[in-house]
């Protein structure tokens, strides 16, 4: 019997979410771009991996300036991806296998091709104030805010004769959330999707929807976690989401633990994507990346673990469609590719929170070479390359001078096609892929991984299966050796009730030890850590069945020791039942 209370138990804490970037997942019709039918065709693959939910990056109508994060119609599917019937089929195929479907909600901005913006620039009725418009000289933007993608965050619209705000590309104008009509229109659209049986929303830059009044000069402090953001998010939850058992994850760059406690604890989101552990290795801006320091990395993750332990919940991710591949950034994607990919997966699956697996992570997919500017597709990278070369204040004169930065941190690393097989274009498409396949596809691909019992893929199946244990989902986290330069080690602890629910219970324990290094190292259990009674649950190399107080770990070796599961499987039966998937 578990000591986890019914109130605490909820399906999205027990779930593993798989992120699909549809453009690069699987192309069914040979146009070189992934699509919904291609994804439907691979639903069994996801089922076999064992994941519980799919987060689908935007598939709505869009001119694709930012690969679908520029939406021109929230209620229809982009031509290249299929149509509404394909989407319904996807939903049903997932639900038939007890998997949920999480949709991307992009409501900080729309496309400039959205009807709302078209009407707004013509100042038609209620639409006039749907966006942030400021009148003034076409020579001088209203303030000095910079777009996340580089250059001023304001563009002058000749048609209306005014400036409009865009925190991202100029084709992505920001919606004016101070306008109650805008908020109501967004909530309507969310209800429309909920009525179609979806199981959650991933909310794009939801912490940027409120801007400081009067648009004062400065930076992110005026639009990240802005003055009215909690009012808006709280209102959205009350109006649209309060009665639904859905997963909501707010994307919140720049949010602190205290901010996150408010989004989750008070406003009512399930969790947020915080950014500290994927930005601490940047200097002034993201393109000045350093080698991540393990001590700092541990300190950040441990802070989030303890900071959200009482009033909140963590999301767990090391990469996504905006970040480089985790094995290239935090592991060793060369000599120890397999082991370090497995070690990093062990981390995201044994910390406390909901793990998100980004497509291809379960194969140990790596960053890719981008030899010339023409190999790049991402608007952010292209802007950076061009602006840096043009800027007389930088030393860069040609692509060769910025290539290292792009290859280390650029978003296209994550967007190369999913590697299904050793066939041409990695089995992603029969046509010409919209972005080149990573040349290592002959070695790193699904077909090979499934045949090889020692592959990252099989290890991920075991990791995902570990979530059957309440201990792994709900156990308290404690970091060991915060200052150790190569070991990331921690315990998880869960008090469980006696068998009859009344007699004295016991403590279940986990010990996770990870060697983040090319050299071997020794772990010694601190005096207050009990190792007696622990048994090996998973390791990425040969490891003894019981830990002992001191043991050596090879390069990138990962071990998970747990109190054996003698709960006669009752953990699983206590589990939060599927609900919305049955709708
Ligand atoms: O990203 C928000 C964001 O601020 C960063 O992650 C961004 O991608 C960039 O890399 C920072 O340098 C979200 C989406 O995930 C991203 O794909 C979109 O481009 C962006 O919002 C705009 O919608």
XYZ file of C-alpha atoms and ligand atoms in Angstrom:
606
model
C 0.000 0.000 0.000
C 1.324 3.360 -0.797
C 1.394 6.398 1.451
C 0.500 8.731 -1.389
C -2.804 10.454 -0.696
C -5.590 10.461 -3.247
C -5.436 14.243 -3.442
C -1.772 14.131 -4.362
C -2.215 11.434 -6.995
C -2.852 12.657 -10.509
C -2.202 11.080 -13.884
C 0.168 13.710 -15.218
C 2.578 13.214 -12.327
C 2.771 9.523 -13.115
C 3.074 10.021 -16.867
C 6.013 10.285 -19.260
C 5.378 12.778 -22.060
C 6.903 12.363 -25.517
C 7.397 15.538 -27.543
C 6.760 15.315 -31.285
C 8.060 18.016 -33.600
C 5.772 17.079 -36.483
C 7.771 18.736 -39.226
C 10.673 16.374 -38.523
C 8.985 13.219 -37.246
C 7.697 11.241 -40.208
C 6.638 12.247 -43.724
C 3.883 10.098 -45.255
C 3.488 11.765 -48.651
C 7.002 12.410 -49.899
C 6.933 16.214 -49.801
C 9.893 16.215 -47.434
C 7.898 17.612 -44.503
C 6.604 15.452 -41.653
C 2.825 15.224 -41.254
C -0.005 13.872 -39.118
C -0.463 10.688 -41.129
C 3.217 9.994 -40.703
C 2.785 10.381 -36.966
C -0.329 8.177 -36.896
C 1.732 5.558 -38.630
C 4.231 5.626 -35.733
C 1.827 5.635 -32.793
C 2.628 1.966 -32.158
C 6.273 2.912 -31.848
C 5.400 5.355 -29.066
C 3.183 2.779 -27.402
C 5.997 0.273 -27.518
C 8.377 2.786 -25.940
C 5.839 3.040 -23.139
C 5.086 6.763 -23.006
C 1.743 7.993 -21.690
C 1.199 11.215 -23.581
C 2.278 13.090 -26.687
C 2.917 16.822 -26.755
C 2.511 17.919 -30.345
C 4.266 21.111 -31.456
C 1.968 23.462 -33.426
C 0.166 21.952 -36.411
C -2.242 24.846 -37.014
C -2.493 26.915 -40.174
C 0.624 29.006 -40.442
C 2.933 30.673 -42.951
C 5.712 28.744 -41.116
C 8.022 31.692 -40.559
C 8.782 30.138 -37.158
C 7.758 26.540 -37.961
C 4.180 26.936 -36.818
C 4.702 29.266 -33.839
C 3.216 31.903 -36.129
C -0.428 30.802 -36.267
C -2.817 32.218 -38.835
C -5.843 30.113 -37.842
C -6.134 28.370 -34.473
C -8.985 26.151 -35.591
C -7.516 24.482 -38.624
C -4.586 22.260 -39.553
C -1.783 23.509 -41.821
C -1.991 22.095 -45.344
C 1.392 20.413 -45.146
C 0.371 18.495 -42.017
C -2.993 17.142 -43.225
C -6.495 18.104 -42.170
C -8.863 17.914 -39.216
C -9.831 14.329 -40.050
C -6.150 13.339 -39.807
C -5.904 15.101 -36.478
C -8.994 13.286 -35.177
C -7.534 10.020 -36.295
C -4.344 10.815 -34.373
C -6.317 11.640 -31.235
C -8.319 8.416 -31.511
C -5.315 6.209 -32.200
C -3.569 7.655 -29.154
C -6.626 7.352 -26.932
C -7.210 3.763 -28.079
C -3.789 2.985 -26.630
C -4.406 4.964 -23.428
C -2.092 7.745 -24.511
C -3.076 11.377 -24.095
C -2.684 14.244 -26.509
C -1.289 17.615 -25.401
C -1.611 20.501 -27.847
C 0.608 23.570 -28.122
C -1.113 26.819 -27.155
C 0.555 29.862 -28.710
C -1.258 32.950 -27.486
C 1.441 35.481 -26.703
C 1.368 36.253 -30.412
C -0.239 35.220 -33.674
C 0.982 35.316 -37.256
C 0.704 38.676 -39.007
C -1.441 36.709 -41.475
C -4.045 35.922 -38.800
C -7.389 37.521 -39.523
C -7.207 39.313 -36.165
C -4.031 41.111 -37.167
C -5.271 41.899 -40.653
C -8.380 43.492 -39.174
C -6.409 45.168 -36.439
C -4.088 46.941 -38.841
C -7.210 48.227 -40.638
C -8.581 49.323 -37.253
C -11.788 47.377 -37.790
C -14.123 47.689 -34.798
C -13.201 45.620 -31.752
C -10.060 44.305 -33.494
C -8.341 47.704 -33.446
C -6.884 47.037 -29.982
C -6.123 43.334 -30.362
C -2.374 44.022 -30.589
C 0.117 46.456 -29.055
C -0.006 49.532 -31.319
C 1.876 52.746 -30.640
C 1.759 55.843 -32.818
C 4.846 57.906 -33.459
C 7.523 58.791 -35.933
C 8.370 55.942 -38.307
C 12.001 56.762 -37.595
C 11.940 55.933 -33.912
C 10.491 52.811 -32.235
C 8.476 53.386 -29.027
C 11.261 51.954 -26.845
C 14.505 49.988 -26.901
C 13.075 46.478 -26.407
C 14.864 43.809 -28.413
C 13.214 40.833 -30.086
C 14.251 37.394 -28.795
C 15.262 36.672 -32.396
C 17.418 39.818 -32.648
C 16.740 43.395 -33.736
C 14.101 45.780 -32.399
C 10.903 44.304 -30.940
C 8.843 46.899 -32.848
C 7.999 47.167 -36.538
C 6.325 50.078 -38.238
C 3.173 49.161 -40.135
C 2.687 51.468 -43.111
C -0.943 50.489 -43.500
C -1.994 51.617 -40.027
C 0.754 54.182 -39.674
C 1.793 52.871 -36.267
C 4.320 50.622 -34.534
C 3.368 47.141 -33.359
C 5.166 44.993 -30.810
C 6.663 41.594 -31.609
C 8.833 39.938 -28.975
C 9.760 37.331 -31.606
C 9.838 37.710 -35.406
C 8.168 40.693 -37.056
C 5.704 38.209 -38.548
C 4.632 37.296 -34.961
C 2.805 40.343 -33.528
C 2.080 40.172 -29.772
C -1.551 39.997 -28.688
C -2.751 42.708 -26.337
C -3.827 40.813 -23.213
C -4.988 43.959 -21.455
C -7.952 43.816 -23.845
C -10.696 41.580 -22.329
C -11.964 40.753 -25.845
C -8.597 39.199 -26.677
C -8.669 37.089 -23.537
C -12.232 35.928 -24.233
C -11.318 35.039 -27.830
C -8.378 32.970 -26.587
C -10.491 31.187 -23.960
C -13.131 30.390 -26.591
C -10.512 28.842 -28.788
C -9.186 26.761 -25.864
C -12.713 25.489 -25.103
C -13.076 24.575 -28.761
C -10.042 22.284 -28.520
C -11.067 20.845 -25.151
C -14.434 19.975 -26.689
C -12.482 17.948 -29.239
C -11.128 15.751 -26.474
C -7.587 16.943 -25.940
C -5.836 16.188 -22.668
C -3.782 19.284 -22.081
C -1.958 22.363 -23.263
C 1.700 23.276 -23.441
C 1.568 27.074 -23.229
C 4.131 28.873 -25.335
C 5.943 31.745 -23.521
C 2.929 32.132 -21.267
C 4.951 34.280 -18.875
C 5.408 36.965 -21.538
C 1.744 37.843 -22.099
C 1.753 40.860 -19.751
C 3.818 43.907 -20.668
C 4.717 46.807 -18.382
C 2.332 49.701 -18.802
C 3.677 52.559 -20.898
C 6.359 50.300 -22.423
C 9.307 51.646 -20.392
C 12.822 51.257 -21.790
C 14.769 48.267 -20.565
C 14.679 44.525 -21.070
C 12.897 41.340 -20.137
C 11.968 42.680 -16.698
C 9.224 44.607 -18.500
C 7.653 41.653 -20.286
C 8.781 38.431 -18.589
C 6.581 37.570 -15.589
C 5.035 40.993 -16.173
C 2.702 42.968 -13.895
C -0.642 41.266 -14.704
C 0.553 37.831 -15.780
C -0.775 35.960 -12.739
C -4.129 37.651 -13.076
C -4.365 36.450 -16.699
C -3.139 32.920 -16.092
C -5.359 32.563 -13.041
C -8.327 33.840 -15.017
C -7.614 31.404 -17.854
C -7.509 28.506 -15.418
C -10.743 29.596 -13.708
C -12.608 30.270 -16.933
C -11.439 27.363 -19.038
C -9.498 24.714 -17.190
C -10.655 24.478 -13.595
C -12.929 21.449 -14.013
C -10.671 19.524 -16.336
C -8.159 16.867 -15.302
C -5.752 18.021 -17.943
C -2.023 18.596 -18.046
C -1.008 22.227 -18.373
C 2.631 23.161 -18.717
C 3.570 26.800 -19.037
C 6.733 27.639 -20.931
C 8.352 30.283 -18.725
C 11.812 31.480 -19.750
C 13.398 33.540 -16.987
C 11.019 32.317 -14.270
C 12.466 31.878 -10.767
C 11.366 29.187 -8.326
C 9.192 31.798 -6.627
C 7.563 32.713 -9.958
C 6.946 29.026 -10.677
C 5.317 28.516 -7.285
C 2.816 31.154 -8.248
C 2.082 29.771 -11.734
C 1.641 26.296 -10.303
C 0.579 26.680 -6.675
C -1.656 29.744 -6.975
C -2.642 30.178 -10.625
C -3.307 26.477 -11.086
C -1.026 25.239 -13.881
C 0.212 21.653 -13.497
C 3.844 22.658 -14.007
C 6.153 24.984 -15.923
C 9.175 24.593 -18.152
C 11.819 26.557 -16.287
C 14.979 27.555 -18.174
C 17.719 27.983 -15.570
C 19.376 24.643 -16.218
C 19.460 25.245 -19.991
C 20.693 28.835 -19.864
C 23.321 28.855 -17.083
C 25.971 27.864 -19.638
C 25.380 31.036 -21.670
C 27.363 34.189 -21.133
C 25.709 37.420 -22.130
C 23.533 35.820 -24.783
C 22.733 32.315 -25.855
C 25.290 32.211 -28.644
C 28.177 32.585 -26.170
C 27.893 29.078 -24.788
C 30.388 27.600 -22.323
C 30.887 24.003 -21.258
C 28.252 23.436 -18.585
C 29.696 23.067 -15.099
C 28.323 20.050 -13.233
C 28.378 21.629 -9.788
C 26.337 24.584 -11.015
C 23.984 22.280 -12.916
C 23.333 20.163 -9.815
C 22.826 23.207 -7.681
C 20.165 24.559 -10.069
C 18.285 21.299 -10.430
C 18.407 20.631 -6.681
C 17.080 24.116 -5.997
C 14.083 23.429 -8.267
C 13.555 20.002 -6.728
C 13.338 21.319 -3.195
C 11.725 24.621 -4.176
C 8.679 22.931 -5.699
C 8.531 19.943 -3.348
C 5.677 21.253 -1.221
C 3.648 23.556 -3.421
C 4.206 22.554 -6.952
C 5.569 20.053 -9.376
C 8.563 19.992 -11.740
C 8.787 19.271 -15.417
C 11.959 17.358 -16.271
C 13.697 17.993 -19.585
C 17.209 18.510 -20.923
C 16.331 19.202 -24.538
C 13.426 20.100 -26.794
C 12.868 21.663 -30.226
C 14.615 24.903 -29.111
C 17.669 23.378 -27.470
C 20.682 21.468 -28.721
C 20.647 17.693 -28.274
C 21.269 16.832 -24.620
C 23.908 14.177 -25.281
C 25.995 16.716 -27.219
C 25.574 19.414 -24.598
C 25.756 17.585 -21.255
C 27.171 14.198 -22.277
C 29.916 12.922 -24.558
C 28.344 12.394 -27.970
C 31.470 10.763 -29.332
C 33.192 7.998 -27.374
C 30.437 7.613 -24.762
C 27.361 8.480 -26.772
C 25.302 5.506 -25.660
C 26.290 5.567 -22.023
C 25.995 9.300 -21.588
C 22.597 9.397 -23.337
C 21.431 6.691 -20.928
C 22.879 8.508 -17.940
C 21.089 11.741 -18.862
C 17.843 9.835 -19.357
C 18.345 8.293 -15.918
C 18.533 11.792 -14.483
C 15.320 13.061 -16.078
C 13.444 9.886 -15.154
C 14.516 9.650 -11.523
C 14.323 13.236 -10.328
C 10.931 14.230 -8.917
C 8.647 15.579 -11.659
C 7.174 14.664 -15.032
C 9.768 13.566 -17.620
C 9.519 14.928 -21.167
C 11.300 12.906 -23.852
C 12.106 14.874 -27.003
C 11.866 12.827 -30.202
C 15.104 10.992 -30.949
C 16.419 11.433 -27.412
C 15.513 7.778 -26.867
C 18.001 6.887 -29.624
C 20.763 9.139 -28.310
C 20.447 11.456 -31.320
C 23.181 14.109 -31.414
C 23.766 17.641 -32.676
C 24.372 17.880 -36.415
C 26.941 19.583 -38.620
C 25.790 22.754 -40.397
C 28.626 23.322 -42.809
C 27.242 26.351 -44.618
C 24.666 29.021 -43.938
C 22.470 27.334 -46.559
C 22.148 24.275 -44.315
C 20.325 26.337 -41.681
C 16.544 26.706 -41.553
C 15.804 28.365 -38.222
C 14.844 32.028 -38.363
C 16.635 32.708 -35.069
C 19.925 31.191 -36.268
C 19.741 32.901 -39.663
C 19.101 36.281 -38.029
C 22.016 35.753 -35.674
C 24.404 34.680 -38.448
C 23.524 37.580 -40.728
C 23.462 40.223 -38.006
C 26.785 39.080 -36.569
C 28.543 39.049 -39.926
C 27.126 42.463 -40.836
C 27.941 44.031 -37.469
C 31.265 45.906 -37.778
C 31.738 45.610 -33.994
C 32.181 41.830 -34.128
C 35.225 39.974 -35.439
C 33.027 37.660 -37.518
C 33.378 38.123 -41.269
C 31.866 34.970 -42.691
C 29.774 31.964 -41.698
C 32.958 30.079 -40.784
C 33.438 32.520 -37.893
C 30.044 31.808 -36.314
C 29.682 28.166 -37.231
C 30.892 26.855 -33.867
C 28.265 28.856 -32.003
C 25.479 27.710 -34.321
C 26.548 24.092 -34.052
C 26.807 24.257 -30.283
C 23.527 25.929 -29.437
C 21.371 26.479 -32.569
C 17.804 25.186 -32.624
C 18.215 23.326 -35.922
C 20.241 20.705 -34.013
C 16.984 19.463 -32.548
C 15.074 19.712 -35.798
C 16.959 17.351 -38.088
C 14.675 14.469 -39.091
C 13.912 11.581 -36.760
C 16.219 8.703 -37.673
C 14.043 5.682 -38.371
C 16.434 3.474 -40.344
C 19.679 3.295 -42.310
C 17.758 3.843 -45.569
C 18.065 7.011 -47.581
C 17.072 10.117 -45.574
C 16.961 7.892 -42.496
C 13.552 6.553 -43.532
C 12.017 9.932 -42.677
C 10.798 10.732 -46.200
C 10.762 9.386 -49.735
C 11.308 12.926 -51.008
C 13.884 15.614 -50.234
C 13.812 16.442 -46.514
C 13.171 20.092 -45.646
C 16.324 20.012 -43.507
C 19.251 17.619 -43.913
C 19.346 14.386 -41.994
C 22.173 14.041 -39.472
C 24.896 12.007 -41.261
C 25.178 9.624 -38.296
C 21.768 8.110 -39.179
C 23.378 4.947 -40.540
C 24.518 4.173 -37.012
C 21.890 5.925 -34.893
C 18.390 4.874 -35.919
C 15.259 3.166 -34.651
C 15.712 -0.005 -36.669
C 19.163 -0.681 -35.288
C 18.217 0.403 -31.788
C 15.341 -2.031 -31.612
C 17.542 -4.926 -32.725
C 20.239 -4.126 -30.174
C 19.284 -5.101 -26.604
C 21.974 -2.715 -25.298
C 20.639 0.337 -27.131
C 19.532 3.613 -25.614
C 16.022 2.760 -26.830
C 15.768 -0.377 -24.692
C 17.244 1.429 -21.719
C 14.567 4.122 -22.093
C 11.848 1.471 -22.044
C 13.218 0.296 -18.707
C 13.437 3.866 -17.414
C 9.841 4.555 -18.375
C 8.724 1.333 -16.728
C 10.321 2.496 -13.441
C 7.433 4.927 -13.032
C 5.260 2.039 -11.919
C 6.856 2.736 -8.557
C 5.265 5.446 -6.446
C 8.698 5.930 -4.948
C 10.051 7.104 -8.318
C 7.117 9.433 -8.930
C 6.383 10.834 -5.496
C 9.478 10.197 -3.342
C 11.253 13.151 -1.680
C 14.533 14.239 -3.244
C 17.809 14.849 -1.462
C 21.069 15.774 -3.160
C 24.305 14.105 -2.022
C 27.751 15.646 -2.504
C 26.684 18.967 -4.044
C 30.324 19.957 -4.642
C 31.590 16.751 -6.201
C 32.922 17.673 -9.658
C 31.816 14.517 -11.506
C 29.204 12.690 -9.421
C 25.511 13.555 -9.495
C 24.041 11.454 -6.682
C 20.777 11.693 -4.756
C 18.242 9.773 -2.774
C 14.465 9.574 -3.008
C 12.364 8.585 0.001
C 8.718 7.683 0.412
C 6.865 6.756 3.577
C 4.402 3.959 2.907
C 1.472 2.735 5.000
C 1.273 -0.743 6.462
C -0.596 -3.378 4.461
C -3.900 -2.764 6.237
C -3.466 0.973 5.879
C -3.214 1.354 9.678
C -0.303 -0.615 11.055
C 3.117 0.999 11.057
C 4.510 1.570 7.609
C 7.970 1.486 6.172
C 10.244 3.774 4.224
C 10.977 3.058 0.591
C 14.274 4.431 -0.666
C 16.081 5.053 -3.915
C 19.760 5.798 -4.448
C 20.745 7.184 -7.855
C 24.424 7.593 -8.685
C 25.591 9.099 -11.981
C 29.180 9.649 -13.107
C 29.217 12.682 -15.419
C 32.758 12.113 -16.621
C 35.049 10.307 -19.070
C 37.116 9.098 -16.089
C 36.064 6.534 -13.481
C 35.181 7.774 -10.024
C 34.275 6.360 -6.631
C 31.033 6.808 -4.751
C 30.957 6.462 -1.008
C 27.636 6.515 0.774
C 27.527 9.373 3.312
C 27.094 8.199 6.922
C 23.395 9.114 7.064
C 22.483 7.198 3.898
C 21.307 3.609 4.377
C 22.243 1.232 1.598
C 21.127 -1.968 3.319
C 18.109 -3.444 1.662
C 18.586 -1.611 -1.639
C 18.679 -3.613 -4.844
C 19.754 -2.746 -8.358
C 16.786 -1.637 -10.497
C 18.630 -0.330 -13.528
C 22.181 0.422 -14.685
C 23.819 1.225 -18.004
C 26.735 -1.140 -17.350
C 27.375 -4.295 -15.353
C 26.703 -3.518 -11.728
C 26.391 -5.609 -8.565
C 22.864 -6.404 -7.390
C 23.395 -4.652 -4.055
C 25.280 -1.392 -3.656
C 27.728 -1.706 -0.736
C 28.820 1.506 0.980
C 31.454 2.311 -1.569
C 31.776 1.463 -5.238
C 33.568 2.543 -8.373
C 31.736 3.815 -11.448
C 33.140 3.764 -14.956
C 32.846 6.661 -17.423
C 29.235 7.913 -17.714
C 28.006 5.021 -15.609
C 24.535 5.309 -14.111
C 23.020 3.166 -11.366
C 19.587 3.166 -9.794
C 19.149 1.220 -6.546
C 15.690 0.881 -4.991
C 13.989 -0.743 -2.059
C 12.603 -3.865 -3.743
C 8.995 -3.691 -4.764
C 7.182 -6.124 -2.476
C 3.904 -4.286 -2.605
C 2.336 -7.186 -4.603
C 1.786 -4.781 -7.464
C -0.777 -2.750 -5.531
C 1.058 0.466 -6.493
C -0.188 0.084 -9.987
C -3.798 -0.518 -9.000
C -3.895 2.599 -6.827
C -2.942 4.624 -9.837
C -4.868 7.577 -11.143
C -7.281 6.156 -13.681
C -7.424 7.442 -17.243
C -10.325 9.834 -17.398
C -10.235 12.376 -20.139
C -8.907 9.789 -22.592
C -12.212 7.972 -22.114
C -14.274 10.988 -22.974
O 10.263 29.624 -27.320
C 10.493 30.649 -26.419
C 11.881 31.094 -26.144
O 12.051 32.148 -25.610
C 13.105 30.327 -26.486
O 13.114 29.022 -26.110
C 13.387 30.538 -27.935
O 13.078 29.408 -28.655
C 14.807 30.895 -28.253
O 15.523 29.759 -28.551
C 15.534 31.698 -27.283
O 16.782 31.953 -27.803
C 8.963 29.396 -27.772
C 8.927 28.212 -28.720
O 9.268 27.047 -28.043
C 9.816 28.509 -29.882
O 9.952 27.434 -30.756
C 9.218 29.710 -30.591
O 10.073 30.117 -31.624
C 8.987 30.883 -29.641
O 8.411 30.509 -28.410
C 8.034 31.857 -30.274
O 6.749 31.307 -30.350
